[in-house]
Amino acid sequence: MAPTLSNELLLKAVEKFDTPLYVYDEERIHFQYSKLLHAFHQSDVKIFYACKALSNINILRILQKLGSGIDCVSLNEVQFALKAGFEPSKIIFTPNSVSIDDYKEAVSIGVNINIDNLEILRQFGEHYGSSYPVVVRINPHIMAGGNIKISTGHIDSKFGISIDQIDQILKIKSQTQIKIKGLHLHTGSEIKEVDVFINGLQLMLELSKKFEELSIIDLGGGFKVPYKPDEKGANIDELGMRLHETLSKFETDQHKKFQIWFEPGKYIVSEAGYFLTKATIIKENPTRTFVGVDSGFNHLIRPMFYDAYHIIHNISNTKGPVKQYNVVGNICETDTFAWDRALHEVSPGDILLFNNAGAYGFEMSSRFNSRTRPAEVLVNKGEMKLIRRRETLDDLIQGQVL
Ligand code: LLP
């Protein structure tokens, strides 16, 4: 059974640390990581946690101790990873739209480099020649993912080098002697279909025939987690089996073996995270009943940005009559967490819990409307530890030059 935090413990966390509050369950992170290890145990697979999902260094340390690698999209994320104790060889640097300067700094640290455009591939090759083998991100022209904003592998996406431009990669390779040790793709987030990953793998295996020194295929992240009641996530056990079958067949036919990398973010931390807010007002309008909370899209942007659904529970009243509410935030523009949501009757002061808030929750928070960002708490086997203090007015003013 997947570990979950009880309402009782979450209410205690609120008593101690107030709302709005993010709470993460260390046991659940261990559980998710071990499910990945189990699913892929038959193949040579390495996991690189995509830390853009949740980058608090205390969380990164958990993954580091579990033996995970880490996928970083900025030099600051790389610095966080180093602080958390990751060896450079266990860090992948996967930026996009950055200049060669960022790559040079990453090389000086010694991390794995993932290049996502022809221009940088050429500049990198001209500078380093064959001395620093790289991974190249391919855009496979695969449409996948929960919605268009989180789909990254389709033909019109800004990510990767088009699969139709392989000849140009090969030309740069022969002109600069750059060594390509891996091919990477990431088609999007919230991918449920195992076929998407297997089709991507097949494409990369086919391409690998053109890159003699290739030893790594990186299939990115994007494993779906269930957000709605009764929704199913990606079946990673089935993916593990089909991955093994596909690789074994290729090995028999072509006498070539690859190490497979995955970069899951959501899968590892989403369900380990809880977001807690307090109901401030109940507003009965002629057409709707609104429950206003002491938070907004500045703290959890997913519903407004992606039309994302997060399960909400009134954990102060788990038995009363059920009513329909629009759950809204306090930001001065349309700021809706949930439309027409059935909740046990809400009174001012009740605590509303949002599930599945570990990934891209705090991480995408902002100080819009000059509101401070929430505190973060880590729970390990019932013990609570503050891992980010609540911001104050001073934090908002600090840095302004008056
Ligand atoms: N690798 C690469 C290259 C990525 O761009 C991403 C996510 C991942 C791995 C991890 O994907 P995951 O396993 O977390 O789905 N903010 C959006 C999700 C955007 C994901 C961006 N890239 C959301 O809240 O749904």
Short mmCIF file of C-alpha atoms and ligand atoms in Angstrom, two decimals:
data_model
loop_
_atom_site.label_atom_id
_atom_site.label_comp_id
_atom_site.label_asym_id
_atom_site.label_seq_id
_atom_site.Cartn_x
_atom_site.Cartn_y
_atom_site.Cartn_z
CA MET A 1 0.00 0.00 0.00
CA ALA A 2 1.24 3.46 -0.88
CA PRO A 3 2.03 5.49 2.22
CA THR A 4 -0.20 8.57 2.76
CA LEU A 5 -0.33 11.18 5.50
CA SER A 6 -3.37 11.16 7.80
CA ASN A 7 -5.69 14.14 8.18
CA GLU A 8 -4.81 14.16 11.85
CA LEU A 9 -1.11 14.65 11.14
CA LEU A 10 -1.83 17.29 8.49
CA LEU A 11 -4.00 19.24 10.94
CA LYS A 12 -1.16 19.06 13.47
CA ALA A 13 1.21 20.46 10.84
CA VAL A 14 -1.23 23.34 10.29
CA GLU A 15 -1.41 24.00 14.04
CA LYS A 16 2.34 24.14 14.21
CA PHE A 17 3.23 25.92 10.95
CA ASP A 18 -0.01 27.69 9.90
CA THR A 19 -1.39 27.95 6.32
CA PRO A 20 -0.85 28.09 3.41
CA LEU A 21 1.52 25.18 3.79
CA TYR A 22 3.20 22.55 1.64
CA VAL A 23 3.84 19.21 3.36
CA TYR A 24 5.90 16.38 1.81
CA ASP A 25 6.04 12.76 2.86
CA GLU A 26 9.54 11.27 2.69
CA GLU A 27 8.21 7.70 2.90
CA ARG A 28 6.12 8.26 -0.21
CA ILE A 29 9.17 9.49 -2.13
CA HIS A 30 11.02 6.29 -1.13
CA PHE A 31 7.99 4.24 -2.18
CA GLN A 32 7.72 5.87 -5.63
CA TYR A 33 11.45 5.51 -6.24
CA SER A 34 11.42 1.85 -5.28
CA LYS A 35 8.49 1.22 -7.66
CA LEU A 36 10.68 2.60 -10.45
CA LEU A 37 13.61 0.38 -9.47
CA HIS A 38 11.32 -2.62 -9.39
CA ALA A 39 9.72 -1.87 -12.75
CA PHE A 40 13.06 -1.50 -14.55
CA HIS A 41 15.18 -4.07 -12.73
CA GLN A 42 15.56 -6.32 -15.77
CA SER A 43 17.31 -3.67 -17.86
CA ASP A 44 20.29 -1.38 -17.40
CA VAL A 45 18.25 1.69 -16.35
CA LYS A 46 19.34 4.80 -14.46
CA ILE A 47 16.87 7.24 -12.91
CA PHE A 48 17.60 10.98 -12.97
CA TYR A 49 15.06 12.87 -10.84
CA ALA A 50 13.81 15.93 -12.80
CA CYS A 51 14.31 18.44 -10.02
CA LYS A 52 12.31 21.18 -11.73
CA ALA A 53 9.30 19.43 -10.14
CA LEU A 54 10.46 20.20 -6.60
CA SER A 55 13.95 21.48 -5.89
CA ASN A 56 14.14 22.04 -2.14
CA ILE A 57 17.63 20.77 -1.28
CA ASN A 58 16.21 18.60 1.53
CA ILE A 59 14.16 16.75 -1.08
CA LEU A 60 17.17 16.43 -3.38
CA ARG A 61 19.16 14.91 -0.51
CA ILE A 62 16.54 12.16 -0.14
CA LEU A 63 16.92 11.22 -3.81
CA GLN A 64 20.71 11.45 -3.62
CA LYS A 65 20.75 9.02 -0.68
CA LEU A 66 18.46 6.66 -2.57
CA GLY A 67 21.09 6.51 -5.33
CA SER A 68 19.19 8.51 -7.94
CA GLY A 69 20.80 10.79 -10.50
CA ILE A 70 19.35 14.24 -11.17
CA ASP A 71 18.17 16.17 -14.22
CA CYS A 72 18.80 19.93 -14.06
CA VAL A 73 17.59 22.58 -16.50
CA SER A 74 19.54 25.56 -15.17
CA LEU A 75 22.97 26.19 -13.69
CA ASN A 76 21.31 27.09 -10.39
CA GLU A 77 19.61 23.70 -10.31
CA VAL A 78 23.05 22.18 -10.90
CA GLN A 79 24.36 24.14 -7.89
CA PHE A 80 21.44 22.84 -5.79
CA ALA A 81 22.28 19.29 -6.88
CA LEU A 82 25.94 19.74 -5.89
CA LYS A 83 24.86 21.11 -2.49
CA ALA A 84 22.65 18.05 -2.05
CA GLY A 85 25.72 15.86 -2.60
CA PHE A 86 25.24 14.60 -6.18
CA GLU A 87 28.45 13.70 -8.02
CA PRO A 88 28.76 15.62 -11.31
CA SER A 89 28.60 12.30 -13.20
CA LYS A 90 25.08 11.79 -11.79
CA ILE A 91 23.86 15.17 -13.00
CA ILE A 92 22.43 15.82 -16.46
CA PHE A 93 22.28 19.43 -17.64
CA THR A 94 19.28 19.74 -20.00
CA PRO A 95 18.76 23.43 -20.67
CA ASN A 96 17.06 25.03 -23.64
CA SER A 97 17.43 28.50 -25.17
CA VAL A 98 20.65 29.21 -23.28
CA SER A 99 23.94 30.42 -24.74
CA ILE A 100 27.19 28.47 -25.03
CA ASP A 101 28.42 30.22 -21.84
CA ASP A 102 26.05 28.12 -19.70
CA TYR A 103 27.31 24.92 -21.35
CA LYS A 104 30.93 25.95 -20.74
CA GLU A 105 30.24 26.49 -17.05
CA ALA A 106 28.48 23.12 -16.86
CA VAL A 107 31.51 21.47 -18.54
CA SER A 108 33.81 23.05 -15.97
CA ILE A 109 31.72 21.34 -13.27
CA GLY A 110 31.92 18.03 -15.13
CA VAL A 111 28.21 17.20 -15.53
CA ASN A 112 26.57 15.32 -18.42
CA ILE A 113 25.60 17.73 -21.18
CA ASN A 114 22.40 17.47 -23.19
CA ILE A 115 22.35 19.69 -26.30
CA ASP A 116 19.04 20.63 -27.86
CA ASN A 117 19.89 22.64 -30.97
CA LEU A 118 22.19 22.52 -33.99
CA GLU A 119 23.78 25.92 -33.37
CA ILE A 120 25.02 24.97 -29.88
CA LEU A 121 26.06 21.53 -31.14
CA ARG A 122 28.31 23.24 -33.68
CA GLN A 123 29.72 25.79 -31.20
CA PHE A 124 30.30 23.06 -28.62
CA GLY A 125 31.98 20.80 -31.17
CA GLU A 126 34.20 23.64 -32.42
CA HIS A 127 35.27 24.43 -28.85
CA TYR A 128 35.69 20.96 -27.34
CA GLY A 129 36.16 18.68 -30.36
CA SER A 130 36.06 15.05 -29.25
CA SER A 131 37.16 15.81 -25.67
CA TYR A 132 33.70 16.07 -24.02
CA PRO A 133 31.12 13.54 -25.27
CA VAL A 134 27.53 14.82 -25.14
CA VAL A 135 23.92 13.70 -25.28
CA VAL A 136 21.78 15.18 -28.06
CA ARG A 137 18.09 15.89 -27.63
CA ILE A 138 16.00 14.74 -30.56
CA ASN A 139 12.52 16.03 -31.32
CA PRO A 140 10.86 12.76 -32.44
CA HIS A 141 7.68 14.41 -33.83
CA ILE A 142 5.54 12.50 -31.33
CA MET A 143 2.45 14.26 -29.95
CA ALA A 144 1.94 13.14 -26.35
CA GLY A 145 1.19 14.53 -22.91
CA GLY A 146 -1.73 15.72 -20.82
CA ASN A 147 -2.28 18.98 -22.73
CA ILE A 148 -0.57 21.12 -25.37
CA LYS A 149 1.27 23.27 -22.83
CA ILE A 150 3.10 20.23 -21.48
CA SER A 151 3.62 18.46 -24.84
CA THR A 152 7.22 18.85 -25.94
CA GLY A 153 7.94 16.22 -28.59
CA HIS A 154 5.64 17.33 -31.41
CA ILE A 155 6.85 18.82 -34.68
CA ASP A 156 6.03 22.42 -33.68
CA SER A 157 7.66 22.25 -30.26
CA LYS A 158 10.73 24.39 -29.51
CA PHE A 159 12.51 21.42 -27.92
CA GLY A 160 15.18 19.23 -29.43
CA ILE A 161 16.65 18.82 -32.89
CA SER A 162 14.09 17.58 -35.39
CA ILE A 163 14.40 13.93 -36.28
CA ASP A 164 14.39 15.15 -39.89
CA GLN A 165 17.68 16.99 -39.26
CA ILE A 166 19.81 13.96 -38.40
CA ASP A 167 22.00 14.54 -41.46
CA GLN A 168 22.89 17.97 -40.11
CA ILE A 169 23.87 16.43 -36.76
CA LEU A 170 26.07 13.94 -38.60
CA LYS A 171 27.65 16.72 -40.65
CA ILE A 172 28.54 18.73 -37.51
CA LYS A 173 29.88 15.53 -35.99
CA SER A 174 32.19 14.84 -38.88
CA GLN A 175 33.31 18.48 -39.17
CA THR A 176 34.06 19.01 -35.46
CA GLN A 177 34.77 15.44 -34.26
CA ILE A 178 32.27 15.94 -31.41
CA LYS A 179 31.42 12.63 -29.75
CA ILE A 180 27.76 11.80 -29.23
CA LYS A 181 27.42 9.33 -26.34
CA GLY A 182 23.64 9.49 -26.02
CA LEU A 183 20.37 10.36 -27.70
CA HIS A 184 17.60 11.95 -25.64
CA LEU A 185 13.92 12.59 -26.10
CA HIS A 186 11.20 13.87 -23.81
CA THR A 187 7.76 13.99 -25.38
CA GLY A 188 5.80 15.61 -22.55
CA SER A 189 4.29 15.30 -19.10
CA GLU A 190 1.38 13.14 -17.91
CA ILE A 191 1.89 10.39 -20.45
CA LYS A 192 -0.22 7.36 -19.71
CA GLU A 193 0.38 5.25 -22.80
CA VAL A 194 3.30 2.82 -22.61
CA ASP A 195 3.34 2.86 -26.44
CA VAL A 196 4.60 6.46 -26.46
CA PHE A 197 7.78 5.44 -24.64
CA ILE A 198 8.25 2.24 -26.63
CA ASN A 199 7.72 4.04 -29.96
CA GLY A 200 10.25 6.66 -28.85
CA LEU A 201 12.70 3.92 -27.91
CA GLN A 202 12.22 2.21 -31.31
CA LEU A 203 12.96 5.47 -33.09
CA MET A 204 16.11 6.02 -31.03
CA LEU A 205 17.27 2.43 -31.61
CA GLU A 206 16.85 2.93 -35.34
CA LEU A 207 18.81 6.21 -35.18
CA SER A 208 21.51 4.63 -33.05
CA LYS A 209 22.73 2.75 -36.13
CA LYS A 210 24.09 6.07 -37.41
CA PHE A 211 26.04 6.88 -34.22
CA GLU A 212 28.75 4.30 -33.67
CA GLU A 213 29.94 5.52 -30.23
CA LEU A 214 26.44 5.72 -28.73
CA SER A 215 25.91 3.98 -25.36
CA ILE A 216 22.96 5.83 -23.78
CA ILE A 217 19.33 6.34 -24.73
CA ASP A 218 17.54 8.85 -22.51
CA LEU A 219 13.75 8.52 -22.74
CA GLY A 220 13.00 11.58 -20.58
CA GLY A 221 10.26 11.77 -17.95
CA GLY A 222 6.52 12.29 -18.09
CA PHE A 223 5.02 9.22 -16.38
CA LYS A 224 1.42 10.10 -15.61
CA VAL A 225 0.23 10.12 -12.03
CA PRO A 226 -3.49 9.93 -11.24
CA TYR A 227 -4.96 13.35 -10.40
CA LYS A 228 -8.71 12.70 -10.63
CA PRO A 229 -10.63 10.14 -8.57
CA ASP A 230 -10.52 6.73 -10.33
CA GLU A 231 -7.95 7.94 -12.84
CA LYS A 232 -5.07 5.61 -13.69
CA GLY A 233 -1.41 6.57 -13.93
CA ALA A 234 1.20 5.20 -16.36
CA ASN A 235 1.68 1.46 -16.00
CA ILE A 236 5.40 1.47 -15.37
CA ASP A 237 5.56 -2.28 -14.70
CA GLU A 238 4.26 -2.89 -18.20
CA LEU A 239 6.70 -0.29 -19.52
CA GLY A 240 9.54 -2.08 -17.70
CA MET A 241 8.60 -5.40 -19.33
CA ARG A 242 8.21 -4.00 -22.83
CA LEU A 243 11.42 -2.02 -22.49
CA HIS A 244 13.26 -5.21 -21.59
CA GLU A 245 11.69 -7.10 -24.52
CA THR A 246 12.53 -4.36 -27.01
CA LEU A 247 16.11 -3.97 -25.82
CA SER A 248 16.73 -7.73 -25.72
CA LYS A 249 15.46 -8.13 -29.26
CA PHE A 250 17.68 -5.30 -30.49
CA GLU A 251 20.64 -6.80 -28.66
CA THR A 252 20.08 -10.19 -30.32
CA ASP A 253 19.58 -8.69 -33.79
CA GLN A 254 22.21 -5.93 -33.74
CA HIS A 255 24.65 -7.08 -31.01
CA LYS A 256 24.42 -3.70 -29.37
CA LYS A 257 23.51 -2.83 -25.74
CA PHE A 258 22.36 0.50 -24.33
CA GLN A 259 21.99 2.03 -20.92
CA ILE A 260 18.55 3.63 -20.60
CA TRP A 261 18.04 6.86 -18.67
CA PHE A 262 14.69 8.16 -17.42
CA GLU A 263 14.02 11.60 -15.90
CA PRO A 264 10.78 11.42 -13.94
CA GLY A 265 9.70 14.41 -11.85
CA LYS A 266 5.98 14.11 -11.12
CA TYR A 267 6.10 10.36 -10.64
CA ILE A 268 8.56 10.71 -7.76
CA VAL A 269 7.18 13.68 -5.85
CA SER A 270 3.64 14.59 -6.94
CA GLU A 271 1.71 12.21 -4.70
CA ALA A 272 4.12 12.82 -1.83
CA GLY A 273 2.97 16.45 -1.60
CA TYR A 274 -0.01 18.03 0.18
CA PHE A 275 -1.06 21.67 0.00
CA LEU A 276 -3.05 23.06 2.92
CA THR A 277 -5.09 26.26 2.87
CA LYS A 278 -7.63 27.85 5.21
CA ALA A 279 -11.15 28.87 4.17
CA THR A 280 -11.48 32.61 4.76
CA ILE A 281 -14.97 33.45 3.45
CA ILE A 282 -18.04 31.72 2.09
CA LYS A 283 -19.88 33.83 -0.48
CA GLU A 284 -23.36 32.76 -1.58
CA ASN A 285 -24.09 34.42 -4.92
CA PRO A 286 -27.33 33.92 -6.87
CA THR A 287 -25.68 31.32 -9.14
CA ARG A 288 -22.75 29.91 -7.13
CA THR A 289 -21.33 29.40 -3.71
CA PHE A 290 -17.70 30.45 -3.47
CA VAL A 291 -15.26 29.36 -0.83
CA GLY A 292 -12.34 31.78 -0.64
CA VAL A 293 -9.04 30.50 0.77
CA ASP A 294 -5.88 32.16 2.10
CA SER A 295 -3.91 31.30 -1.05
CA GLY A 296 -4.14 31.67 -4.81
CA PHE A 297 -2.58 30.79 -8.13
CA ASN A 298 0.57 32.44 -6.84
CA HIS A 299 0.99 29.31 -4.69
CA LEU A 300 -0.52 26.57 -6.87
CA ILE A 301 -0.79 27.64 -10.49
CA ARG A 302 -1.67 24.29 -12.06
CA PRO A 303 -5.50 24.69 -12.08
CA MET A 304 -5.37 28.14 -13.71
CA PHE A 305 -2.44 27.42 -16.03
CA TYR A 306 -3.21 23.90 -17.23
CA ASP A 307 -6.87 23.48 -16.21
CA ALA A 308 -5.43 20.86 -13.88
CA TYR A 309 -7.65 18.96 -11.47
CA HIS A 310 -6.50 18.51 -7.87
CA ILE A 311 -8.60 16.53 -5.43
CA ILE A 312 -9.66 18.81 -2.54
CA HIS A 313 -10.86 17.63 0.89
CA ASN A 314 -12.30 19.65 3.73
CA ILE A 315 -10.27 17.95 6.44
CA SER A 316 -11.90 19.98 9.23
CA ASN A 317 -15.31 18.53 8.38
CA THR A 318 -15.17 15.05 6.89
CA LYS A 319 -18.73 13.94 7.59
CA GLY A 320 -21.14 16.88 7.19
CA PRO A 321 -23.54 17.35 4.28
CA VAL A 322 -21.94 17.78 0.86
CA LYS A 323 -22.39 21.04 -1.07
CA GLN A 324 -21.17 22.39 -4.41
CA TYR A 325 -18.51 25.10 -4.31
CA ASN A 326 -16.21 27.09 -6.54
CA VAL A 327 -12.95 27.12 -4.61
CA VAL A 328 -11.22 30.44 -5.27
CA GLY A 329 -8.01 32.18 -4.28
CA ASN A 330 -7.27 35.72 -3.13
CA ILE A 331 -5.41 37.00 -6.20
CA CYS A 332 -6.93 40.04 -7.89
CA GLU A 333 -7.96 38.35 -11.09
CA THR A 334 -9.88 35.19 -11.90
CA ASP A 335 -8.25 32.73 -9.56
CA THR A 336 -10.11 29.44 -9.39
CA PHE A 337 -8.74 26.24 -7.89
CA ALA A 338 -11.87 24.18 -8.62
CA TRP A 339 -15.19 24.69 -10.35
CA ASP A 340 -18.43 23.10 -9.04
CA ARG A 341 -16.65 20.92 -6.55
CA ALA A 342 -18.53 18.76 -4.05
CA LEU A 343 -17.09 19.29 -0.55
CA HIS A 344 -18.32 18.57 2.94
CA GLU A 345 -19.88 21.83 4.09
CA VAL A 346 -17.17 24.46 4.49
CA SER A 347 -17.12 27.08 7.25
CA PRO A 348 -14.60 29.91 7.64
CA GLY A 349 -11.48 28.56 9.34
CA ASP A 350 -11.82 25.05 7.87
CA ILE A 351 -8.67 23.52 6.38
CA LEU A 352 -8.86 22.55 2.71
CA LEU A 353 -6.34 19.98 1.57
CA PHE A 354 -5.15 19.73 -2.05
CA ASN A 355 -3.71 16.36 -3.05
CA ASN A 356 -0.93 15.69 -5.52
CA ALA A 357 0.77 18.98 -4.80
CA GLY A 358 4.38 17.80 -4.59
CA ALA A 359 5.28 18.41 -8.24
CA TYR A 360 5.20 21.88 -9.80
CA GLY A 361 3.38 23.26 -6.74
CA PHE A 362 5.70 25.30 -4.56
CA GLU A 363 8.18 25.14 -7.41
CA MET A 364 6.01 27.31 -9.67
CA SER A 365 4.91 29.67 -6.89
CA SER A 366 5.44 33.42 -7.07
CA ARG A 367 5.02 36.59 -5.04
CA PHE A 368 2.31 38.06 -7.27
CA ASN A 369 0.09 40.63 -5.51
CA SER A 370 3.00 41.08 -3.07
CA ARG A 371 2.00 38.00 -1.17
CA THR A 372 4.61 35.84 0.49
CA ARG A 373 5.24 32.24 -0.47
CA PRO A 374 4.21 29.32 1.80
CA ALA A 375 6.37 27.34 4.18
CA GLU A 376 7.44 23.77 3.35
CA VAL A 377 7.50 20.89 5.81
CA LEU A 378 8.99 17.42 5.41
CA VAL A 379 7.46 14.51 7.30
CA ASN A 380 9.40 11.34 7.93
CA LYS A 381 7.57 8.55 9.77
CA GLY A 382 5.39 11.02 11.65
CA GLU A 383 8.19 13.48 12.44
CA MET A 384 7.79 16.98 11.03
CA LYS A 385 10.66 19.19 9.97
CA LEU A 386 10.43 22.72 8.58
CA ILE A 387 12.44 22.77 5.33
CA ARG A 388 11.56 26.29 4.19
CA ARG A 389 10.33 29.01 6.50
CA ARG A 390 7.34 31.13 5.54
CA GLU A 391 8.38 34.32 3.78
CA THR A 392 7.88 37.72 5.40
CA LEU A 393 7.38 41.29 4.24
CA ASP A 394 11.15 41.76 4.64
CA ASP A 395 11.76 38.99 2.08
CA LEU A 396 9.56 40.88 -0.40
CA ILE A 397 11.40 44.16 0.12
CA GLN A 398 14.90 42.70 0.30
CA GLY A 399 16.67 43.21 -3.00
CA GLN A 400 14.72 46.31 -3.93
CA VAL A 401 17.03 49.31 -4.18
CA LEU A 402 15.27 52.19 -2.44
N1 LLP B 1 12.77 15.74 -18.60
C1 LLP B 1 12.59 16.86 -19.30
C2 LLP B 1 13.53 17.20 -20.36
C3 LLP B 1 11.50 17.70 -19.00
O1 LLP B 1 11.30 18.81 -19.71
C4 LLP B 1 10.60 17.34 -17.98
C5 LLP B 1 9.45 18.18 -17.65
C6 LLP B 1 10.84 16.16 -17.26
C7 LLP B 1 11.94 15.37 -17.61
C8 LLP B 1 9.95 15.69 -16.13
O2 LLP B 1 8.64 15.51 -16.53
P1 LLP B 1 7.60 14.88 -15.45
O3 LLP B 1 8.07 13.48 -15.15
O4 LLP B 1 7.65 15.73 -14.24
O5 LLP B 1 6.28 14.92 -16.11
N2 LLP B 1 4.63 22.22 -14.96
C9 LLP B 1 3.90 21.17 -15.66
C10 LLP B 1 4.82 20.05 -16.11
C11 LLP B 1 5.91 20.57 -17.03
C12 LLP B 1 6.97 19.57 -17.25
C13 LLP B 1 8.15 20.19 -17.93
N3 LLP B 1 9.19 19.28 -18.23
C14 LLP B 1 2.79 20.64 -14.76
O6 LLP B 1 2.63 21.13 -13.64
O7 LLP B 1 2.02 19.77 -15.20
#
